[in-house]
CSV table of C-alpha atoms in Angstrom, one decimal:
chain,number,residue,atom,x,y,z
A,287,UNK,CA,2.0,52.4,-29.7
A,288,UNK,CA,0.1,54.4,-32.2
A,289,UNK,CA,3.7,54.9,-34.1
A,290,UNK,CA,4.2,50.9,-34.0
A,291,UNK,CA,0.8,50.8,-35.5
A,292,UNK,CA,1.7,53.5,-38.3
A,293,UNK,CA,4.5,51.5,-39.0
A,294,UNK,CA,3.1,48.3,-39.5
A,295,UNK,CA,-0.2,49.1,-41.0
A,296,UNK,CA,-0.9,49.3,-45.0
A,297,UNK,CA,-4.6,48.2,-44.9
A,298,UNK,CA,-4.1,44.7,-45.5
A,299,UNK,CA,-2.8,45.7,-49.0
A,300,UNK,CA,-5.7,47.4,-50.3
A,301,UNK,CA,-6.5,51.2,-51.4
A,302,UNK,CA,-9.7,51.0,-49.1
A,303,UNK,CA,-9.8,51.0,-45.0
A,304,UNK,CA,-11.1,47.8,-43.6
A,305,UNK,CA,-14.0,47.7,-42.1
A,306,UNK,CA,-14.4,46.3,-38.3
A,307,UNK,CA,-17.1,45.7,-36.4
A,308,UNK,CA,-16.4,45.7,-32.8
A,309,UNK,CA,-18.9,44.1,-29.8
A,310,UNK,CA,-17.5,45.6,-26.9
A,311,UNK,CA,-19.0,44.2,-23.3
A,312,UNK,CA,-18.8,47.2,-20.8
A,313,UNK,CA,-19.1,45.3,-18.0
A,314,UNK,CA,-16.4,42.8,-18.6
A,315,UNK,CA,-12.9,43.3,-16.7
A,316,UNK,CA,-14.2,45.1,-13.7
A,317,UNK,CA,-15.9,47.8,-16.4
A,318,UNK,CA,-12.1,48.2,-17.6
A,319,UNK,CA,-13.1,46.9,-21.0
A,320,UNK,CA,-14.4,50.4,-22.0
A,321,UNK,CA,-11.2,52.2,-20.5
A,322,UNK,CA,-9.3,50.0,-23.0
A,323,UNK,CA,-11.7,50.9,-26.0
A,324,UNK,CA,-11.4,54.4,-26.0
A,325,UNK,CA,-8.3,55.0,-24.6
A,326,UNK,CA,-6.3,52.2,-26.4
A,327,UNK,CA,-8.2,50.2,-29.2
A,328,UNK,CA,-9.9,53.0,-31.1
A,329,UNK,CA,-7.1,55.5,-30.9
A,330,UNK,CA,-5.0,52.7,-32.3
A,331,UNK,CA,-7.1,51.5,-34.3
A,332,UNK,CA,-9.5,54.3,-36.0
A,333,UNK,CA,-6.9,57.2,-35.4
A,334,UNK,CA,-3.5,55.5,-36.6
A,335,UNK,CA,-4.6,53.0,-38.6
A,336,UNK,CA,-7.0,54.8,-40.3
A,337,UNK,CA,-9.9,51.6,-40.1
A,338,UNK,CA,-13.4,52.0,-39.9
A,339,UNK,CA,-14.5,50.7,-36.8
A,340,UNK,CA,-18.4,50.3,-35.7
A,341,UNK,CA,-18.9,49.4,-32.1
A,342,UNK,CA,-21.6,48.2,-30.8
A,343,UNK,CA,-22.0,47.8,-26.7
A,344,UNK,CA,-24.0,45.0,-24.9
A,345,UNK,CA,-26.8,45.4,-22.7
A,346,UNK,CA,-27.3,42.5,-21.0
A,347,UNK,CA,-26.6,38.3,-20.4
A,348,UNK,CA,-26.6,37.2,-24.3
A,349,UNK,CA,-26.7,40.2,-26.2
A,350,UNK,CA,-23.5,39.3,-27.8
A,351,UNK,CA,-25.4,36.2,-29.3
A,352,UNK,CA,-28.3,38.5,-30.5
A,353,UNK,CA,-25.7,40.9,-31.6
A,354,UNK,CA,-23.5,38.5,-34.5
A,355,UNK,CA,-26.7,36.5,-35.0
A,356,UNK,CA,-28.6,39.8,-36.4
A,357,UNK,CA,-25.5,41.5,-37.3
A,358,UNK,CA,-25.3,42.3,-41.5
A,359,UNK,CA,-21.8,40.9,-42.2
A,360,UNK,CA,-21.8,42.5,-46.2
A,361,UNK,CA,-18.6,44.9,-46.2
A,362,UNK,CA,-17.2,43.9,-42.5
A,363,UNK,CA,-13.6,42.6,-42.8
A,364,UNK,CA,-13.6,41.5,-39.5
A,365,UNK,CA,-15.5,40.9,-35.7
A,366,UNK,CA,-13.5,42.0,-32.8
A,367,UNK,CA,-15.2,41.0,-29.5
A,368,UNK,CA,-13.8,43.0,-26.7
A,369,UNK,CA,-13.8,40.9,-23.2
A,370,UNK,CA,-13.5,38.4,-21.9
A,371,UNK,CA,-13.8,34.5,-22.7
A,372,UNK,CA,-17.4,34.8,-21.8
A,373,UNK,CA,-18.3,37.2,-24.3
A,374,UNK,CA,-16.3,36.0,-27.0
A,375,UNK,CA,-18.8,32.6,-26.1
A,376,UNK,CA,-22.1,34.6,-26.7
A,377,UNK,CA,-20.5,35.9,-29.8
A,378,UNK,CA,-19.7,32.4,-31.1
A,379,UNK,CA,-23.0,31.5,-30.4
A,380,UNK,CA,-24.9,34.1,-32.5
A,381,UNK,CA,-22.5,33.2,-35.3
A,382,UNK,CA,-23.0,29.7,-35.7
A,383,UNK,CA,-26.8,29.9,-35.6
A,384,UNK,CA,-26.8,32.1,-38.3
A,385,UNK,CA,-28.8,30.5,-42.0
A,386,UNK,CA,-25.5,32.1,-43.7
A,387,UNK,CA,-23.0,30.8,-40.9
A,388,UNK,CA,-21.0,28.8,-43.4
A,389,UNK,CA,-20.2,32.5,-45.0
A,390,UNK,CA,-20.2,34.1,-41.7
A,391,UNK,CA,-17.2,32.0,-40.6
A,392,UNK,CA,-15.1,33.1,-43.6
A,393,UNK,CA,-15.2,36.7,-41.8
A,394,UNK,CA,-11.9,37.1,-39.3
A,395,UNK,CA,-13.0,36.6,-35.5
A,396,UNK,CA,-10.4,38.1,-33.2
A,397,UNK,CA,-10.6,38.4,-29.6
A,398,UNK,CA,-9.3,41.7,-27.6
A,399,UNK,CA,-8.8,40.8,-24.4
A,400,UNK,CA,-10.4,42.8,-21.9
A,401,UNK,CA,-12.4,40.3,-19.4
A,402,UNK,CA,-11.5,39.0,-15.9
A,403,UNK,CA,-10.7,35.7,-17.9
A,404,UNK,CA,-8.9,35.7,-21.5
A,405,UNK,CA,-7.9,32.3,-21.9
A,406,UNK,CA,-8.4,32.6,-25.9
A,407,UNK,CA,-6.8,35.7,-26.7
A,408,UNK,CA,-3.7,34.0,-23.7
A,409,UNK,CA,-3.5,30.8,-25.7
A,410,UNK,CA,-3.4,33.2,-29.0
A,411,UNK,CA,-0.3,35.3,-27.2
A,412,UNK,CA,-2.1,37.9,-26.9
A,413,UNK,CA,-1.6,39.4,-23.6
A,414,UNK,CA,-2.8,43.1,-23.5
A,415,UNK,CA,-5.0,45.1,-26.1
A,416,UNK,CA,-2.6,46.9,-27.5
A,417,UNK,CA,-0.7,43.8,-28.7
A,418,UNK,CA,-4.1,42.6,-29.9
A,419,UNK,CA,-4.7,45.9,-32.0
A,420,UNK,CA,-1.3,45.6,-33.7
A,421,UNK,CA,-2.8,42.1,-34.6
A,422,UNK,CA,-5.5,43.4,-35.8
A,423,UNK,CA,-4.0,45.7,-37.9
A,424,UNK,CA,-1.1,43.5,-39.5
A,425,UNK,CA,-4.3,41.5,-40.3
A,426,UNK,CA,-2.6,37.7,-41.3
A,427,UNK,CA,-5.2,35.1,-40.7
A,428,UNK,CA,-4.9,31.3,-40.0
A,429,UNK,CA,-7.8,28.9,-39.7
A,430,UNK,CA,-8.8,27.4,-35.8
A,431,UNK,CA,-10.9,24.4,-35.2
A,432,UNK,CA,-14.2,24.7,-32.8
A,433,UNK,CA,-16.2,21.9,-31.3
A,434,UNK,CA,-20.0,21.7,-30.2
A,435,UNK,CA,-22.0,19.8,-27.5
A,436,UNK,CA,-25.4,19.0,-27.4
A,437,UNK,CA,-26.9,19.9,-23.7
A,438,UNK,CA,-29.2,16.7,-23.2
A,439,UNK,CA,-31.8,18.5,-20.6
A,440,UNK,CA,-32.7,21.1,-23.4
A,441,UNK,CA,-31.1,19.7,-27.0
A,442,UNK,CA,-29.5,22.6,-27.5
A,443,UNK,CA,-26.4,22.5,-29.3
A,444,UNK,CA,-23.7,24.9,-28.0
A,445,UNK,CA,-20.3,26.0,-30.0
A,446,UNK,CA,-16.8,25.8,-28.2
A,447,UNK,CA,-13.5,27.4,-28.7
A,448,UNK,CA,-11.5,26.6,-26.1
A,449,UNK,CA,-12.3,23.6,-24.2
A,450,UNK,CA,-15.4,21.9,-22.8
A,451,UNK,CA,-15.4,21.4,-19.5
A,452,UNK,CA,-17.4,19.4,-17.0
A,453,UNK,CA,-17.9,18.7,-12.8
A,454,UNK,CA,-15.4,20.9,-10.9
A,455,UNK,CA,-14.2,23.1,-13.2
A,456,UNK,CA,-17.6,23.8,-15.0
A,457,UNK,CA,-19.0,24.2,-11.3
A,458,UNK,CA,-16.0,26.8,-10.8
A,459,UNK,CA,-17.4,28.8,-13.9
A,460,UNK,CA,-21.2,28.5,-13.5
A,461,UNK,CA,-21.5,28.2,-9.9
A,462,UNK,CA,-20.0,31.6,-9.5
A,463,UNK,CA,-21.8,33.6,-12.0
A,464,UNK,CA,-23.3,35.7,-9.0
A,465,UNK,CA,-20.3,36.5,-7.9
A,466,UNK,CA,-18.6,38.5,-10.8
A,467,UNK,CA,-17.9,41.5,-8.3
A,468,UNK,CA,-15.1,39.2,-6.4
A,469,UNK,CA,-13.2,39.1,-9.8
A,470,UNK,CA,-10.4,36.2,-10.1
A,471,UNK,CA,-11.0,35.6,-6.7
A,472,UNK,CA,-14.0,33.9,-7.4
A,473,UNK,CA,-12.7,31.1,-8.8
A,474,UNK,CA,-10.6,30.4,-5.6
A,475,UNK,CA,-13.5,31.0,-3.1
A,476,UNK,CA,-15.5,28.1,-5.3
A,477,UNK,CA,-12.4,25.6,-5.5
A,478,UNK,CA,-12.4,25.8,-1.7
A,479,UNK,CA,-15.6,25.1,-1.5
A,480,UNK,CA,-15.5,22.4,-3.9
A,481,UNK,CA,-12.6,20.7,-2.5
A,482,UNK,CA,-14.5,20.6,1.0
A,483,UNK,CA,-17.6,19.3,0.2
A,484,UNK,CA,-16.4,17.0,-2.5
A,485,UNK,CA,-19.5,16.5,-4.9
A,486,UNK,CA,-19.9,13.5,-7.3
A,487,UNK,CA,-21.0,13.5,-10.8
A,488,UNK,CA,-21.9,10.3,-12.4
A,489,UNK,CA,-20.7,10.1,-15.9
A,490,UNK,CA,-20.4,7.7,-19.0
A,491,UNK,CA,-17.8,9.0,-22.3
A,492,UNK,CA,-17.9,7.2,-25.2
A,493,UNK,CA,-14.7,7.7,-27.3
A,494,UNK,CA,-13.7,7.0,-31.3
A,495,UNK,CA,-11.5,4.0,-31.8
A,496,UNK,CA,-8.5,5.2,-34.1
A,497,UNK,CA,-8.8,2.4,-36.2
A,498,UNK,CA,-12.3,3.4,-37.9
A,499,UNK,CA,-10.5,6.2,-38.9
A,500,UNK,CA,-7.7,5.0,-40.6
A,501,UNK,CA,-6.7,5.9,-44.1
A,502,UNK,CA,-8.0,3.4,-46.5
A,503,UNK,CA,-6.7,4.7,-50.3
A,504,UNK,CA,-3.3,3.9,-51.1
A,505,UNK,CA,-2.5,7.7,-51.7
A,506,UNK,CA,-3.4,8.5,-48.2
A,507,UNK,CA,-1.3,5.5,-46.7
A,508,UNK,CA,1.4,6.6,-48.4
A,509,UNK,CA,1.0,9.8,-47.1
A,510,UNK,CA,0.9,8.9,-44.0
A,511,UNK,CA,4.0,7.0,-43.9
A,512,UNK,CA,6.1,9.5,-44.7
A,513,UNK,CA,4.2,12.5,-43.6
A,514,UNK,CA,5.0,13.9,-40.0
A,515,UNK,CA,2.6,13.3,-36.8
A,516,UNK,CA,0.7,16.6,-37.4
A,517,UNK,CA,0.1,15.4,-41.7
A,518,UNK,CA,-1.2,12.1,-40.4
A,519,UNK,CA,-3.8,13.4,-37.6
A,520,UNK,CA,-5.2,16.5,-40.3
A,521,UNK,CA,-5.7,13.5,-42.8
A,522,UNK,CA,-7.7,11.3,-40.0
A,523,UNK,CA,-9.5,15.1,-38.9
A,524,UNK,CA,-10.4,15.2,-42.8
A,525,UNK,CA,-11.4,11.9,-42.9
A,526,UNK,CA,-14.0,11.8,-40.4
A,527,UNK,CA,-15.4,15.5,-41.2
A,528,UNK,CA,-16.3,14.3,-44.4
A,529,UNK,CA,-18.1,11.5,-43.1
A,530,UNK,CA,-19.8,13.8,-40.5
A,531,UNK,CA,-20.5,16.5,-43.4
A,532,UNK,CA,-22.5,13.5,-45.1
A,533,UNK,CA,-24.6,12.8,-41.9
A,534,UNK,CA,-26.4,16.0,-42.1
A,535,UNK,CA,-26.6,19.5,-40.9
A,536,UNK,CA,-29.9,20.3,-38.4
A,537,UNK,CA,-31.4,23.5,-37.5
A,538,UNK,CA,-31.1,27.0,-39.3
A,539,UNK,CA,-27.0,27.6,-39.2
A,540,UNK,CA,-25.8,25.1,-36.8
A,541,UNK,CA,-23.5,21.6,-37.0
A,542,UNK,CA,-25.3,18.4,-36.3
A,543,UNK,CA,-25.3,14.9,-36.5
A,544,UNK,CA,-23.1,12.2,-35.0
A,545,UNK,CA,-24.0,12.0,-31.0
A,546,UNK,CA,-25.9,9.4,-30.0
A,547,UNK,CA,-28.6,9.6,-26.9
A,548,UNK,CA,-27.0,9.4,-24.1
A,549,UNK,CA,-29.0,6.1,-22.8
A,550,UNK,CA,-28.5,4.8,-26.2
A,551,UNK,CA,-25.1,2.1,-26.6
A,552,UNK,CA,-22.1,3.1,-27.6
A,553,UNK,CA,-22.1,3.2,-31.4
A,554,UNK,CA,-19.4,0.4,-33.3
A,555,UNK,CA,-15.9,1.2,-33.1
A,556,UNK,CA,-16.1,3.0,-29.7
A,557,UNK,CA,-15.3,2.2,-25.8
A,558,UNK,CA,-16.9,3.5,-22.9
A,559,UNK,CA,-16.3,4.1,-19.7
A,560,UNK,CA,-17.6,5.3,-16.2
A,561,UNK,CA,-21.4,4.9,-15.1
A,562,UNK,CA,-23.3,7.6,-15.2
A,563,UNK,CA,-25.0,9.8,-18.0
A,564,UNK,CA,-22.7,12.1,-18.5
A,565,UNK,CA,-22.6,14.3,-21.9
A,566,UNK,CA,-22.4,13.4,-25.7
A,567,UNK,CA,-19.6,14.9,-28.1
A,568,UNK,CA,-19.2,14.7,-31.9
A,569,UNK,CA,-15.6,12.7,-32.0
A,570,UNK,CA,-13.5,15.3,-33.9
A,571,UNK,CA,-13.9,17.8,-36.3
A,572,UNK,CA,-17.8,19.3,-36.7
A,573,UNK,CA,-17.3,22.2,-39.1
A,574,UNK,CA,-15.5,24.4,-40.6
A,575,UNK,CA,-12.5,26.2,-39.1
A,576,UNK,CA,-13.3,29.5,-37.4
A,577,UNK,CA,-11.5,32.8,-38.0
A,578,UNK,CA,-9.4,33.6,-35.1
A,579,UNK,CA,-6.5,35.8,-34.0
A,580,UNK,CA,-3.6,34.4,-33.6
A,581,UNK,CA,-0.3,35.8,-32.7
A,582,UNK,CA,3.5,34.8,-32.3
A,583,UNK,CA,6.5,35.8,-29.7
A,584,UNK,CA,9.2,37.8,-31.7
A,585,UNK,CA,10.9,40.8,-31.3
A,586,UNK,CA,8.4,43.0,-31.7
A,587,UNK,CA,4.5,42.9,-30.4
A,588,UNK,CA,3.7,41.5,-33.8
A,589,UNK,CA,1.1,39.3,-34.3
A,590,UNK,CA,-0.8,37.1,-36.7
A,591,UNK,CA,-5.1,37.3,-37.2
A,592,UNK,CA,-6.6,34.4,-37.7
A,593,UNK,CA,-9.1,33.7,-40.3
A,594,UNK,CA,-9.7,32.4,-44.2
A,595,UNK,CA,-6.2,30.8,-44.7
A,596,UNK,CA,-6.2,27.2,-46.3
A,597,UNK,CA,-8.1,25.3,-43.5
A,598,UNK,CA,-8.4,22.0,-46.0
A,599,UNK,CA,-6.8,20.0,-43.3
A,600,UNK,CA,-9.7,21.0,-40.6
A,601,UNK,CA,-7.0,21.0,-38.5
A,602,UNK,CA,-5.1,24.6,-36.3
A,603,UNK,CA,-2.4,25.9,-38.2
A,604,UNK,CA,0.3,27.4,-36.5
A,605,UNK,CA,1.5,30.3,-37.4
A,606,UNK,CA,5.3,31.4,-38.2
């Protein structure tokens, strides 16, 4: 590996070493995640590559979050977070509430997958750390939408990368917190469990009607009509960010603006459905894209980082 690494790595095509800053979780993975670290990542990494590499090791529930949201960003070319999905939340979290997080976001953010759940890194293609450090270390970037929802009990505003999830599966997840020791098993244990007892959540969704959204200007109807599906839906993503942009930012780094209460009516132009509470969203796009990794299937374990490409569309860009 550390050959494939020499091979492929010139530094991102500058004179200097990049500079990484790596949150590593020890307990993540079974306690595997600092196996992978020094056995694979930094060899990789600070020995073949020749990239400076600070690590620094959570403590606790939420460090992560203190971590990124204290963390001085001048000079650092990249954040790795090395776990699992859970981490690479807390991280998230920390950067978003950040006063600078509109700069912050224009630094990489790459997952290494070393947790008992890597669903991120998965979805990226990256299977195994050392495909993630070759990632790393090719160093292409493309940019990645995230999402946020506003819990109603508290008003905080959370940051998502993945998916948002609510009832079973969220009850699969948080429900079984206390039980990180069973590993993936876990999850099973809990679905039985939920599929015996059978709990109800009462729920209301109000959704975006499409036409709200659609392209007004002749330019952009012209665009549409002979631009492919993925052209049309960045425009409408574009569209309505700009219009979410001009409702206002709250707080000292975060996105906010555009849910309404959740006792409130739906607002013009939407449907509901269902009868309970439920949670509130903010329709489609809420900020800028986040730098992710992001990697492709080819002949060799090659992969792409993801991070300050053109993200004018607000929209995920696939990479080659």
């Amino acid at each position: 590996m550390q050959e494939t690494v020499r091979r492929v790595c010139a530094w991102w095509g500058r004179s200097t070493p990049p500079h990484l800053l790596l949150i590593a979780n020890p307990c993540s993975g079974k306690g595997r995640s600092l196996s992978l670290l020094n056995s694979c990542l930094l060899p990789a990494l600070q020995d073949a590559a020749g990239f400076k590499v600070t690590v620094h090791k959570t403590a606790g529930p939420a460090h992560a979050t203190e971590l990124l949201a204290g963390a001085d960003l001048a000079g650092v070319d990249m954040v790795l977070l090395l776990g699992g999905d859970g981490t690479v939340f807390e991280g998230l979290q920390g950067l978003m509430c950040r006063p600078d997080w509109e700069a912050a976001c224009k630094v990489p953010f790459a997952h290494l997958p070393g947790g008992s759940g890597n669903g991120l890194a998965a979805s990226c293609g990256l299977w195994d750390a050392p495909t993630a450090a070759v990632s790393v270390v090719k160093g292409h970037t493309a940019p990645l939408d995230i999402t946020s929802v506003v819990q109603p009990s508290t008003g905080r505003r959370y940051y998502s990368f993945l998916s948002l999830v609510f009832g079973l599966f969220a009850n699969l997840d948080i429900g079984t917190e206390h039980q990180r020791w069973l590993g993936d098993a876990r999850y099973t244990l809990k679905g039985l469990q939920q599929a015996a007892a059978v709990p109800v959540h009462p729920m209301r969704v109000a959704y975006l009607s499409v036409e709200p959204l659609l392209p007004q200007t002749n330019s952009t109807e012209a665009a549409a009509s002979t631009a492919g599906a993925g052209d049309v839906h960045a425009a409408l993503l574009t569209q309505h960010s700009e219009s979410s942009d001009r409702a206002g930012r709250r707080g000292g780094g975060g996105i906010g603006g555009g849910a309404p209460p959740l006792k409130s009516a739906a607002p013009p132009g939407s449907g509901t459905c269902g009868g309970g509470e439920g949670a509130g969203g903010d329709g489609l796009a809420c900020g800028p894209p986040l730098p992710l990794l992001a990697a492709w299937r080819a002949g060799e374990a090659a992969a792409t980082a993801v991070g300050g490409a053109d993200a004018s569309s607000g929209s995920a860009a696939a990479v080659p």
